[in-house]
Amino acid sequence: MTAPLITAAVITAMATASIPGIPAAAAQARPAFPVQCPWMDTTKTAGQRARLLLDASSPGQKIRWLDEHSATRPAETTFEGVGYPAQLPCTPTITYTDGPDGVRGSTGVTAFPAPISMASTWSDQLSRTKGKAQAEEAFDKGKAVVLAPGIASGRTPLSGRNSEYFGEDALLSGRLAGATIRGLQKGNPGKPTLAVLKHYVANEQELDRTLSSSNIDERTLRQVYDLPFEIAISDGRPEGVMCSYNQINGVYACENPLLRKVLKGTLGFDGFVVSDFWAVHSTAPSLTAGLDQELNKPVHFTPDKLTAALDAGRITRTQIDQAAFRVVRSYIRAGLFDRPVPTAPADDVSTPANKAVSLDVATRGSVLLRNRSGILPLKPSRRKIAVIGPTASNTPTDGISAASVCASLFFGQPSVSCPNPVAAVDAITRRAARDGGTVTFDNGKDIAAAAAAAKGADVAVVFGHYTEGEFADRPDLNLDGNGDALISAAVAAANPDTVVVLQTGSAALMPWHDEVKAVLQTWYAGDQQGTAVARLLWGDANPSGKLPMTFPKSEADLPTRTARQYPGVFPDGSTTRPPGDETTIRQVDYSEGLKVGYKWYDQQGIEPLYAFGHGLSYTRFGYENLRVTPKSSGDVEVSFLISNIGARPGTETGQVYLTLPGSAGEPGKRLVAYTNATLKPGGTRVVKLTIKAGGPDHPLSYWNPTTDRWTTPHGTYTVRVGSSSRDLPLTGSFTR
């Protein structure tokens, strides 16, 4: 359902129709908006309209904008016992929704794959398409503010919400988040939604997220943790940014001067800053630091507390006015004043088109990690197929089913409604039948029975998983439910032709790795998961996903290898919170500095199990003819040729990495550009990418804390091009 546009003609009719006896000429002379609501004049800018509204507001009406509930429910005057004056007319009712992977808290919506799956597509265009589809569903469900996308920097693969983010690289995360924001905010002009980018900043673990301090030096903060936000804000221009739960260097994020000095200052964010749920710890310090709105019910930004802070001289009316202005301007600029959501939200908003988007993300976001002896794609001669593992079926085994790996978990349930996903065993059974094959399923609960099923098959497809989600980190990177033993048992049962399908939200260890023929990482693949798996196993779709994070061989290889780095320590040096202690801050030292993700493995000379950017295909690609051309503008053009030298059509993601001169003190190389190239067999494409010197990713520079600015060093820059961070056959250079 599309909400009616409140056009000038409609508003004029509304303003005049109720006044009998007005002559036609007089009616035409009336302004094209209700006279009592000049802020509804769409010929004015959002800033002008916001100023008109606030100039007509009482102090109490302005304060209403500083809390989510009082801002978005204009017809109400009491919230959790806190009273407010009535709001001005012509202000909209607005509902917020969480939504990294779909419209949460609603049924009848599409369960899109987790953002980590989207990250594996390395596709800005698909990210925007998914954002557009999700925005449409949110609007039709009556929810106009989407708390998404999320960004983190993949500091540790143990973080419980890694599946909600876009991996470990600032450029990839920032660009995909920016594209998602464009889809959410600009994809449906008739159904506007407002995106809230989250969680700012250095929110890298769930353990003690509200009682921990991320202790970071300035250069690391700006280059690793701020940078993806800077890119996303520049590319996507979100109207909202959410501050996180944690402290940064001993000061809570929602009252940290970083909001005003860096986010709103250096990064140029001109929307409004909203807290996470119950992440506000003060009134005056939070408002002064740059927090504009408290999420959920009023606790610290209540009329009484704000008035008391005013009377005490700790805040000013100008600060209240500025916060209210940013909120109102963003609501207007996003279209929420002019196109209200439907008064009767639809029951089922998951359209065939949106399910097709979900399938596209699930397919293109799956990563073929290993494929020995060409076992994949499956050949028609492999007619007896054993499918093993509880997540392959919609029938729960000890509470685990395909729904368990549809999305990350929230209080033990999928974070987005996913009641009946396409189960892999059903899709595989249908696909096998096309070649006259049969499928035997075993849920894997009895390892001996599962091994027997594998032994009697031409190929065993074993599904291994672990679950993760908000509120807790992973205890380790092993598979849940004895999954590692299950895979080893299938191979040991005299069936070396074993294919493993991984369904995890982050990296996984693979003690059975060398025993199996193929490994396909599908992440949390949403409601079309089974169809995507079947298409990929038989080659109806060619795998094209690339890892957005490094997979280690061992947890001992992680950059956060000491207790002070992760999970952090208490004053006595212990890592365990004392019973009953709900106040002591866990100190988490980011002493690895810039060496996060692939930069750590490069700098330390550690061989990962699978490198950042890795991903196989059923065809082969060649790289040649690298040319590096500095421009007078300071930009650098990089061109190279990608060829499909295999027998199947396929998509390759060309990746460009840059190593700065040694004087920069950088740990190895950085990703500076990428692109998807789809080629027929024998096809070639000349790829031209520009490294923009003045881009928001600052590709040629490092942050200099002494001068408080980005600095471009003099010397030789090395350009490397290839298919992953460890497979870079082309090398060039330039000097500055």
XYZ file of C-alpha atoms in Angstrom:
736
model
C 0.000 0.000 0.000
C 1.329 3.457 -0.945
C 0.520 6.261 1.459
C -1.210 9.308 -0.024
C 1.081 12.182 -0.884
C 0.150 15.302 1.057
C 0.400 17.600 -1.929
C -0.256 21.310 -1.998
C -3.629 20.677 -3.631
C -4.642 18.164 -0.984
C -3.620 20.427 1.876
C -5.396 23.407 0.294
C -8.540 21.357 -0.060
C -8.244 20.246 3.572
C -7.772 23.830 4.700
C -10.721 25.237 2.774
C -13.284 22.486 2.504
C -14.296 22.817 6.151
C -14.974 26.557 5.872
C -18.417 27.127 4.264
C -18.945 30.167 2.123
C -15.365 30.772 1.085
C -15.342 32.069 -2.492
C -13.352 30.058 -5.003
C -10.936 32.911 -5.620
C -10.311 33.297 -1.904
C -9.752 29.581 -1.559
C -7.163 29.660 -4.309
C -5.390 32.513 -2.552
C -4.989 30.533 0.660
C -1.543 29.023 1.297
C -1.068 25.425 0.158
C -0.883 24.127 3.725
C -2.965 24.522 6.900
C -2.501 28.072 8.082
C -1.792 26.865 11.609
C 1.038 24.634 10.286
C 3.454 26.733 8.210
C 6.090 24.003 8.688
C 4.050 21.917 6.225
C 5.022 24.272 3.406
C 6.907 21.915 1.099
C 8.338 24.797 -0.930
C 10.677 25.536 1.964
C 13.807 23.607 2.922
C 13.751 21.045 5.703
C 15.800 23.391 7.854
C 13.412 26.293 7.285
C 10.433 24.107 8.088
C 12.044 22.789 11.266
C 12.796 26.336 12.381
C 9.191 27.401 11.771
C 7.916 24.533 13.885
C 10.321 25.151 16.758
C 9.715 28.905 16.719
C 6.034 28.133 17.273
C 6.801 25.650 20.065
C 6.834 26.100 23.809
C 9.908 24.947 25.743
C 8.040 21.789 26.731
C 7.086 21.039 23.141
C 10.713 21.368 22.090
C 11.784 18.954 24.818
C 9.408 16.342 23.421
C 11.727 15.860 20.419
C 14.566 14.767 22.694
C 12.954 11.419 23.544
C 11.812 8.822 21.035
C 8.428 8.095 22.596
C 7.399 11.702 23.163
C 8.737 12.709 19.737
C 6.901 10.042 17.786
C 3.513 9.898 19.568
C 2.185 13.439 19.279
C -1.338 12.525 20.417
C -0.070 11.312 23.817
C 1.095 13.417 26.752
C 2.250 10.841 29.303
C 5.031 8.291 28.823
C 5.918 5.885 31.622
C 4.539 8.403 34.111
C 6.447 11.338 32.602
C 4.184 14.209 31.531
C 4.580 16.526 28.563
C 2.506 19.332 27.069
C 0.423 18.534 24.001
C 2.414 18.639 20.779
C 1.722 21.051 17.953
C -0.587 19.893 15.141
C 0.688 18.501 11.830
C 3.390 16.397 13.474
C 3.534 12.723 12.472
C 3.169 9.520 14.411
C 6.340 7.515 13.779
C 7.396 3.990 14.738
C 11.011 2.834 14.954
C 12.090 -0.717 14.074
C 15.338 -2.598 14.423
C 16.477 -3.984 11.121
C 19.999 -5.057 10.113
C 18.617 -8.134 8.316
C 14.918 -7.351 7.871
C 11.992 -5.662 9.572
C 12.231 -6.970 13.108
C 9.318 -7.351 15.475
C 6.887 -8.046 12.629
C 5.492 -11.123 10.951
C 4.830 -11.450 7.245
C 8.183 -9.924 6.276
C 11.122 -11.170 4.241
C 13.953 -12.697 6.251
C 16.855 -11.390 4.198
C 20.265 -13.003 4.718
C 22.452 -11.573 7.459
C 24.586 -8.533 6.582
C 27.737 -10.680 6.694
C 26.244 -12.555 3.739
C 25.646 -9.282 1.943
C 29.236 -8.308 2.686
C 30.392 -11.463 0.902
C 28.757 -10.261 -2.324
C 31.048 -7.217 -2.386
C 28.207 -5.557 -4.308
C 27.215 -1.954 -3.661
C 24.346 -2.304 -6.119
C 22.858 -5.366 -4.427
C 23.204 -3.676 -1.028
C 21.164 -0.751 -2.283
C 18.577 -3.095 -3.793
C 18.180 -4.947 -0.513
C 17.903 -1.663 1.405
C 15.162 -0.533 -0.965
C 13.237 -3.793 -0.542
C 13.519 -3.634 3.238
C 12.421 0.003 3.328
C 9.296 -0.852 1.356
C 8.395 -3.601 3.819
C 9.106 -1.388 6.835
C 6.878 1.375 5.509
C 4.037 -0.996 4.665
C 4.317 -2.358 8.212
C 3.863 1.179 9.544
C 7.506 1.651 10.563
C 9.295 4.650 9.123
C 12.593 4.673 11.061
C 14.902 1.693 10.532
C 17.690 1.179 13.073
C 20.162 -0.070 10.470
C 22.645 -0.703 9.010
C 25.252 -1.633 11.582
C 29.022 -1.275 11.385
C 31.816 -2.840 13.380
C 35.423 -3.547 12.450
C 35.661 -7.275 13.052
C 38.222 -6.927 15.813
C 37.495 -10.464 17.010
C 35.527 -13.192 15.236
C 34.127 -14.145 18.649
C 31.947 -11.033 18.824
C 28.331 -12.143 19.096
C 26.963 -9.737 16.501
C 29.501 -10.174 13.708
C 26.752 -11.516 11.464
C 24.959 -8.145 11.720
C 27.929 -6.269 10.288
C 29.943 -6.161 7.047
C 33.273 -7.658 8.057
C 36.716 -6.417 8.997
C 37.626 -3.824 6.349
C 36.745 -0.127 6.610
C 36.248 0.471 2.881
C 34.076 -2.588 2.277
C 31.994 -1.970 5.406
C 31.579 1.726 4.761
C 30.617 1.380 1.112
C 28.132 -1.435 1.658
C 26.589 0.409 4.605
C 26.389 3.578 2.533
C 24.678 1.726 -0.308
C 22.215 0.154 2.140
C 21.396 3.598 3.515
C 20.762 4.932 0.009
C 18.338 2.079 -0.580
C 16.566 2.641 2.720
C 16.237 6.416 2.376
C 16.115 7.058 -1.372
C 14.896 3.820 -2.914
C 11.167 4.414 -2.410
C 10.216 8.107 -2.695
C 6.561 7.226 -2.160
C 7.360 5.176 0.948
C 10.023 7.120 2.831
C 12.058 5.647 5.641
C 14.860 7.085 7.730
C 18.026 5.059 8.334
C 19.947 5.091 11.617
C 23.550 3.970 11.213
C 24.852 2.144 14.292
C 26.668 1.608 16.729
C 29.078 4.532 17.114
C 31.822 3.626 18.053
C 34.293 0.808 18.891
C 31.435 -1.490 19.891
C 33.351 -4.713 19.242
C 32.020 -7.205 21.780
C 28.767 -8.192 23.434
C 30.363 -9.377 26.661
C 29.894 -6.554 29.186
C 28.984 -4.200 26.357
C 27.367 -1.792 28.833
C 30.147 -2.166 31.397
C 33.350 -2.062 29.380
C 35.738 0.576 28.102
C 37.325 0.294 24.662
C 40.726 1.844 25.303
C 42.146 3.022 21.988
C 44.856 5.382 20.787
C 43.704 8.240 18.568
C 45.235 6.992 15.326
C 43.677 3.556 15.674
C 40.314 5.062 16.581
C 40.282 7.256 13.481
C 41.692 4.734 10.974
C 40.033 1.504 12.095
C 36.825 2.320 13.984
C 35.786 5.826 12.836
C 36.706 5.312 9.198
C 33.883 2.961 8.120
C 31.402 5.418 9.667
C 33.022 8.287 7.797
C 32.713 6.399 4.502
C 29.097 5.351 5.162
C 28.092 8.889 6.156
C 29.710 10.353 3.050
C 28.264 7.733 0.688
C 24.842 7.263 2.261
C 24.062 10.447 4.210
C 22.015 8.743 6.940
C 19.626 10.947 8.870
C 20.420 9.175 12.134
C 23.441 7.715 13.908
C 23.103 5.595 17.045
C 25.684 5.845 19.808
C 26.770 2.587 21.394
C 26.654 1.085 24.885
C 30.356 0.929 25.638
C 32.768 3.489 26.954
C 35.581 4.817 24.778
C 38.640 5.606 26.848
C 36.587 5.743 30.029
C 33.655 7.854 28.782
C 30.341 6.345 27.687
C 29.715 6.679 23.958
C 26.446 8.597 24.366
C 28.111 11.286 26.480
C 31.496 11.173 24.774
C 32.825 14.414 23.220
C 33.566 12.314 20.117
C 29.909 12.853 19.143
C 30.354 16.595 18.850
C 34.015 16.908 17.940
C 34.440 14.016 15.505
C 31.056 12.678 14.361
C 29.316 16.033 13.947
C 32.494 18.026 13.499
C 35.217 16.321 11.499
C 32.985 13.738 9.824
C 30.358 16.364 9.016
C 27.325 14.350 10.121
C 24.337 16.729 10.145
C 21.528 14.372 11.144
C 20.556 13.499 14.717
C 22.300 11.249 17.224
C 20.063 8.783 19.036
C 21.095 6.474 21.848
C 20.859 2.717 21.935
C 18.227 1.309 24.294
C 19.040 2.495 27.838
C 22.537 3.578 26.773
C 22.183 7.066 28.289
C 23.809 7.630 31.678
C 23.373 11.350 32.226
C 21.438 14.445 31.236
C 23.756 17.439 30.918
C 26.928 15.570 29.867
C 25.025 13.665 27.173
C 23.305 16.721 25.709
C 26.514 18.737 25.825
C 28.478 15.962 24.119
C 26.048 15.866 21.203
C 23.303 13.355 21.986
C 20.042 14.589 20.467
C 17.490 11.928 21.348
C 17.095 9.241 23.982
C 15.772 5.986 22.537
C 12.692 4.357 24.036
C 11.087 5.825 27.155
C 12.320 9.044 28.766
C 14.800 8.438 31.588
C 17.482 11.125 31.413
C 15.991 13.495 28.835
C 12.798 14.139 30.804
C 11.289 17.610 31.200
C 12.128 17.662 34.902
C 15.774 16.625 34.478
C 16.385 18.934 31.554
C 14.755 21.832 33.384
C 16.834 21.122 36.484
C 19.993 21.098 34.376
C 18.904 24.403 32.832
C 18.285 25.966 36.211
C 21.673 24.764 37.422
C 23.407 26.303 34.412
C 24.713 22.934 33.201
C 22.963 23.210 29.836
C 21.392 26.014 27.825
C 18.106 26.441 26.006
C 20.129 26.782 22.824
C 21.447 23.242 23.278
C 17.911 21.911 23.693
C 16.799 23.867 20.653
C 19.707 22.559 18.571
C 18.980 18.943 19.496
C 15.279 19.358 18.704
C 16.148 21.069 15.428
C 18.359 18.199 14.260
C 15.650 15.646 15.022
C 12.842 17.604 13.338
C 14.941 18.535 10.315
C 15.885 14.882 9.751
C 12.285 13.716 10.071
C 11.212 16.334 7.521
C 14.171 15.765 5.215
C 13.485 12.021 5.182
C 9.869 12.665 4.164
C 8.224 11.507 7.389
C 6.152 14.685 7.795
C 4.795 14.598 4.252
C 4.077 10.919 3.600
C 2.658 9.199 6.681
C 2.793 5.427 6.970
C -0.451 3.486 6.339
C -2.959 3.747 9.158
C -3.631 0.008 8.761
C -0.323 -1.830 8.213
C -0.452 -4.807 5.853
C -0.316 -8.339 7.266
C 2.051 -9.803 4.670
C 4.510 -7.507 2.930
C 6.983 -10.113 1.679
C 6.517 -9.899 -2.067
C 7.853 -12.343 -4.680
C 10.210 -9.587 -5.828
C 11.630 -9.198 -2.327
C 12.005 -12.949 -1.909
C 13.952 -12.903 -5.165
C 16.259 -10.283 -3.643
C 16.686 -12.506 -0.596
C 17.605 -15.449 -2.828
C 20.035 -13.319 -4.821
C 21.848 -12.218 -1.667
C 21.915 -15.786 -0.289
C 23.330 -17.112 -3.551
C 25.868 -14.403 -4.280
C 26.812 -14.115 -0.607
C 27.804 -17.766 -0.254
C 31.548 -18.396 -0.451
C 33.072 -21.549 -1.939
C 36.116 -21.964 0.272
C 37.395 -25.335 -0.940
C 36.694 -27.565 -3.941
C 39.077 -30.481 -4.413
C 38.928 -32.874 -7.351
C 36.118 -30.848 -8.865
C 33.555 -32.514 -6.632
C 31.378 -29.455 -7.133
C 29.237 -28.820 -9.001
C 27.560 -32.176 -8.404
C 27.309 -34.371 -11.465
C 24.202 -36.329 -12.504
C 26.118 -39.559 -11.871
C 26.035 -38.862 -8.129
C 22.510 -40.131 -7.658
C 22.555 -41.215 -4.019
C 22.955 -38.157 -1.821
C 23.084 -38.115 1.962
C 22.067 -34.823 3.600
C 23.177 -34.709 7.223
C 22.655 -32.172 9.997
C 19.727 -30.615 11.881
C 19.861 -27.217 10.155
C 19.112 -28.807 6.776
C 15.526 -29.512 7.868
C 12.546 -27.544 9.136
C 11.854 -30.334 11.640
C 13.657 -29.355 14.863
C 16.223 -31.635 16.451
C 16.739 -30.642 20.084
C 15.351 -27.244 19.136
C 17.665 -26.736 16.136
C 16.351 -26.460 12.567
C 16.749 -24.407 9.392
C 15.088 -21.482 11.201
C 17.978 -21.486 13.698
C 20.377 -20.375 10.946
C 17.977 -18.082 9.126
C 19.329 -15.072 11.026
C 21.232 -14.166 14.172
C 19.448 -14.944 17.409
C 17.608 -12.543 19.695
C 16.549 -14.070 23.018
C 17.020 -17.521 21.481
C 14.845 -16.888 18.419
C 15.705 -15.661 14.912
C 16.067 -11.892 15.079
C 13.748 -11.503 12.086
C 10.594 -13.566 11.625
C 11.489 -16.740 9.727
C 8.777 -19.321 10.479
C 9.107 -21.448 7.360
C 12.371 -21.015 5.450
C 13.134 -23.113 2.395
C 14.962 -26.009 4.039
C 18.053 -27.337 2.297
C 16.964 -30.968 2.363
C 13.732 -30.089 0.573
C 15.471 -28.012 -2.102
C 18.202 -30.635 -2.560
C 15.623 -33.405 -2.870
C 13.782 -31.506 -5.590
C 16.999 -30.723 -7.461
C 18.343 -34.275 -7.225
C 15.104 -35.649 -8.648
C 15.700 -33.700 -11.858
C 18.691 -35.985 -12.493
C 16.944 -39.105 -11.234
C 18.707 -38.928 -7.871
C 17.474 -39.718 -4.378
C 18.192 -38.127 -1.031
C 18.558 -39.693 2.396
C 18.331 -37.363 5.379
C 19.812 -37.823 8.837
C 19.581 -35.133 11.513
C 23.014 -35.997 12.893
C 21.898 -36.535 16.468
C 23.241 -40.101 16.414
C 26.707 -39.861 14.889
C 26.849 -43.579 14.136
C 23.565 -43.428 12.217
C 24.761 -40.353 10.345
C 27.994 -42.099 9.435
C 26.020 -45.054 8.104
C 23.951 -42.712 5.938
C 27.120 -41.135 4.576
C 28.697 -44.520 3.831
C 25.814 -45.609 1.637
C 25.802 -42.438 -0.509
C 27.643 -41.294 -3.600
C 28.215 -37.969 -1.875
C 27.544 -36.735 1.664
C 26.467 -33.130 2.179
C 26.979 -32.329 5.851
C 25.611 -29.131 7.368
C 27.656 -27.632 10.202
C 26.531 -24.614 12.180
C 26.850 -22.442 15.204
C 24.448 -19.800 16.445
C 25.262 -16.324 17.653
C 23.449 -13.125 18.441
C 22.971 -10.144 20.671
C 23.863 -10.193 24.396
C 26.689 -12.777 24.304
C 29.896 -13.509 22.450
C 30.858 -16.891 21.088
C 32.786 -19.052 23.573
C 34.881 -20.383 20.673
C 34.848 -20.853 16.906
C 33.934 -24.539 16.948
C 30.683 -25.821 15.489
C 27.684 -26.336 17.754
C 26.020 -29.671 18.457
C 29.154 -31.772 18.084
C 29.255 -30.644 14.467
C 32.995 -31.085 14.015
C 32.799 -34.717 15.145
C 29.813 -35.265 12.859
C 31.773 -34.114 9.816
C 34.784 -36.237 10.707
C 32.522 -39.263 11.194
C 31.006 -38.817 7.738
C 34.465 -38.831 6.148
C 35.671 -41.736 8.272
C 32.711 -43.804 7.115
C 34.598 -44.567 3.911
C 33.105 -41.567 2.123
C 35.854 -39.093 1.259
C 33.376 -37.410 -1.105
C 32.033 -35.188 1.642
C 30.848 -31.646 1.048
C 30.482 -29.371 4.076
C 27.966 -26.531 4.103
C 28.800 -24.071 6.884
C 26.067 -21.941 8.448
C 27.809 -19.606 10.867
C 27.787 -15.879 11.544
C 31.545 -15.466 11.649
C 34.735 -17.429 11.064
C 34.831 -21.096 11.981
C 37.691 -23.431 12.822
C 37.806 -26.568 10.702
C 39.721 -29.426 12.376
C 38.359 -31.725 9.634
C 39.354 -29.349 6.837
C 41.915 -31.550 5.069
C 39.596 -34.573 5.162
C 36.719 -33.137 3.116
C 36.473 -32.389 -0.592
C 34.560 -29.107 -0.476
C 33.499 -26.366 1.937
C 30.706 -23.894 1.130
C 30.154 -21.054 3.617
C 26.554 -19.807 3.423
C 26.384 -17.780 6.682
C 22.823 -17.087 7.934
C 21.165 -17.159 4.548
C 17.607 -16.074 5.314
C 14.335 -17.555 4.198
C 15.592 -18.746 0.785
C 18.591 -20.587 2.196
C 17.774 -24.041 0.835
C 17.168 -22.878 -2.706
C 20.478 -21.014 -2.724
C 22.380 -24.071 -1.468
C 20.823 -26.384 -4.068
C 21.544 -23.944 -6.899
C 25.169 -23.690 -5.857
C 25.745 -27.421 -5.276
C 24.603 -28.314 -8.798
C 26.095 -25.290 -10.503
C 22.770 -23.752 -11.494
C 24.432 -20.681 -10.017
C 28.189 -20.180 -10.028
C 29.657 -19.257 -6.615
C 30.981 -15.696 -6.587
C 31.147 -14.717 -2.913
C 34.368 -13.432 -1.332
C 35.200 -13.506 2.365
C 34.732 -10.165 4.155
C 36.789 -11.456 7.073
C 39.840 -13.614 7.688
C 39.358 -17.231 8.800
C 42.152 -18.222 11.209
C 43.652 -21.676 11.512
C 43.583 -21.366 15.291
C 42.216 -18.989 17.908
C 45.846 -18.587 18.986
C 46.411 -16.708 15.720
C 43.887 -13.962 16.496
C 45.136 -10.396 17.015
C 43.285 -10.244 20.347
C 45.423 -12.936 21.905
C 45.886 -11.561 25.420
C 43.292 -11.236 28.172
C 43.754 -7.463 28.328
C 42.864 -7.265 24.640
C 39.922 -9.649 24.865
C 37.757 -10.126 26.818
C 39.340 -7.386 28.937
C 40.194 -7.346 32.607
C 39.050 -5.957 35.936
C 41.254 -3.981 38.364
C 42.556 -7.174 39.947
C 43.600 -8.514 36.549
C 40.889 -11.156 36.381
C 38.605 -11.688 33.391
C 35.575 -12.848 35.373
C 33.091 -10.357 36.794
C 32.588 -10.855 40.544
C 29.112 -12.105 41.497
C 26.708 -9.234 42.113
C 29.056 -6.612 40.648
C 27.054 -4.463 38.236
C 29.211 -1.340 38.235
C 32.904 -2.141 37.695
C 34.083 -1.349 34.181
C 35.911 -4.052 32.256
C 39.023 -2.540 30.652
C 39.568 -3.699 27.071
C 42.890 -2.580 25.626
C 43.044 -2.244 21.846
C 46.816 -2.634 21.976
C 46.939 -4.393 18.607
C 46.402 -0.913 17.225
C 46.028 -0.776 13.456
C 46.692 -4.487 13.082
C 43.090 -5.675 12.741
C 41.863 -8.376 10.365
C 44.074 -9.159 7.388
C 46.485 -6.400 8.372
C 47.379 -8.409 11.487
C 48.036 -11.590 9.528
C 50.103 -9.699 6.956
C 52.162 -7.848 9.549
C 52.804 -10.925 11.697
C 53.463 -13.273 8.788
C 50.701 -15.637 9.920
C 49.112 -17.876 7.302
C 45.332 -17.859 7.732
C 43.102 -20.792 6.922
C 41.337 -18.555 4.408
C 42.326 -15.011 3.567
C 40.201 -11.903 3.442
C 38.754 -11.656 -0.073
C 39.094 -15.377 -0.818
C 36.371 -17.187 -2.732
C 36.408 -19.852 -5.458
C 34.320 -20.240 -8.592
C 33.414 -23.062 -10.977
C 35.377 -21.204 -13.610
C 38.827 -19.603 -13.568
C 39.879 -15.992 -13.970
C 43.101 -14.416 -15.137
C 44.574 -10.991 -14.382
C 46.956 -9.036 -16.610
C 47.969 -5.651 -18.023
C 48.101 -3.574 -14.857
C 48.553 0.142 -15.441
C 48.904 2.668 -12.642
C 48.458 6.299 -13.692
C 48.747 9.199 -11.247
C 46.576 12.184 -12.189
C 47.223 15.878 -11.733
C 44.254 15.980 -9.363
C 46.118 13.704 -6.972
C 43.900 10.748 -7.816
C 45.393 7.524 -9.172
C 43.804 5.514 -11.968
C 44.316 1.759 -11.869
C 43.405 -0.335 -14.894
C 43.788 -4.062 -15.502
C 42.298 -6.876 -17.527
C 40.180 -9.680 -16.048
C 39.577 -12.719 -18.260
C 37.322 -15.728 -17.797
C 39.667 -18.539 -18.794
C 37.323 -21.338 -17.717
C 34.319 -23.064 -19.248
C 31.454 -21.457 -17.311
C 30.040 -17.947 -17.018
C 30.996 -16.409 -13.708
C 31.499 -13.276 -11.636
C 34.867 -12.252 -10.252
C 35.557 -9.494 -7.738
C 38.771 -7.716 -8.620
C 40.475 -6.241 -5.579
C 43.019 -3.422 -5.434
C 45.335 -3.067 -2.435
C 47.763 -0.268 -1.661
C 50.884 -0.246 0.510
C 51.910 3.214 1.713
C 55.556 4.324 1.974
C 57.379 2.938 4.981
C 57.424 6.324 6.711
C 53.658 6.001 7.246
C 54.157 3.184 9.732
C 51.212 1.216 8.364
C 50.794 -2.543 8.920
C 50.951 -3.916 5.395
C 48.433 -3.154 2.683
C 44.912 -1.743 2.627
C 41.950 -2.343 0.327
C 41.412 0.786 -1.792
C 39.065 -0.372 -4.583
C 37.039 -3.338 -5.811
C 34.565 -4.220 -8.525
C 32.414 -7.136 -9.730
C 33.003 -8.374 -13.283
C 30.579 -10.904 -14.841
C 32.093 -12.668 -17.838
C 31.187 -15.410 -20.282
C 33.769 -18.117 -21.029
C 36.574 -16.475 -22.958
C 35.259 -13.034 -22.088
C 37.472 -10.185 -20.948
C 36.917 -6.845 -19.294
C 39.193 -3.894 -18.895
C 38.600 -2.639 -15.373
C 39.303 0.997 -14.580
C 39.150 2.074 -10.954
C 40.124 5.377 -9.400
C 41.859 5.738 -6.074
C 40.443 9.101 -4.996
C 42.973 11.026 -2.953
C 40.244 13.106 -1.342
C 37.817 10.248 -0.799
C 36.240 9.556 2.587
C 38.424 6.448 2.959
C 41.606 8.595 2.768
C 43.331 5.890 0.703
C 46.705 7.646 0.393
C 46.905 8.918 3.951
C 47.248 8.061 7.613
C 45.876 9.894 10.644
C 48.503 12.043 12.318
C 47.561 12.683 15.979
C 50.235 15.361 16.274
C 48.768 17.563 13.552
C 45.218 16.247 14.073
C 44.756 15.638 10.363
C 45.146 13.094 7.592
C 48.701 13.102 6.254
C 49.858 11.890 2.838
C 53.467 10.669 3.066
C 56.075 11.116 0.345
C 57.637 8.078 -1.237
C 56.741 4.982 -3.222
C 53.238 3.502 -3.087
C 52.829 -0.131 -4.132
C 49.656 -1.253 -5.921
C 48.664 -4.918 -5.948
C 45.680 -6.410 -7.780
C 44.064 -9.836 -7.645
C 41.325 -12.070 -6.311
C 42.050 -11.941 -2.567
C 44.344 -10.259 -0.076
C 46.756 -13.194 -0.466
C 46.356 -13.813 -4.222
C 47.634 -10.677 -5.935
C 49.420 -11.510 -9.199
C 49.699 -7.927 -10.461
C 52.042 -5.345 -8.939
C 52.708 -1.722 -9.825
C 53.790 1.469 -8.096
C 53.795 5.252 -8.154
C 55.552 7.974 -6.203
C 54.403 11.167 -4.557
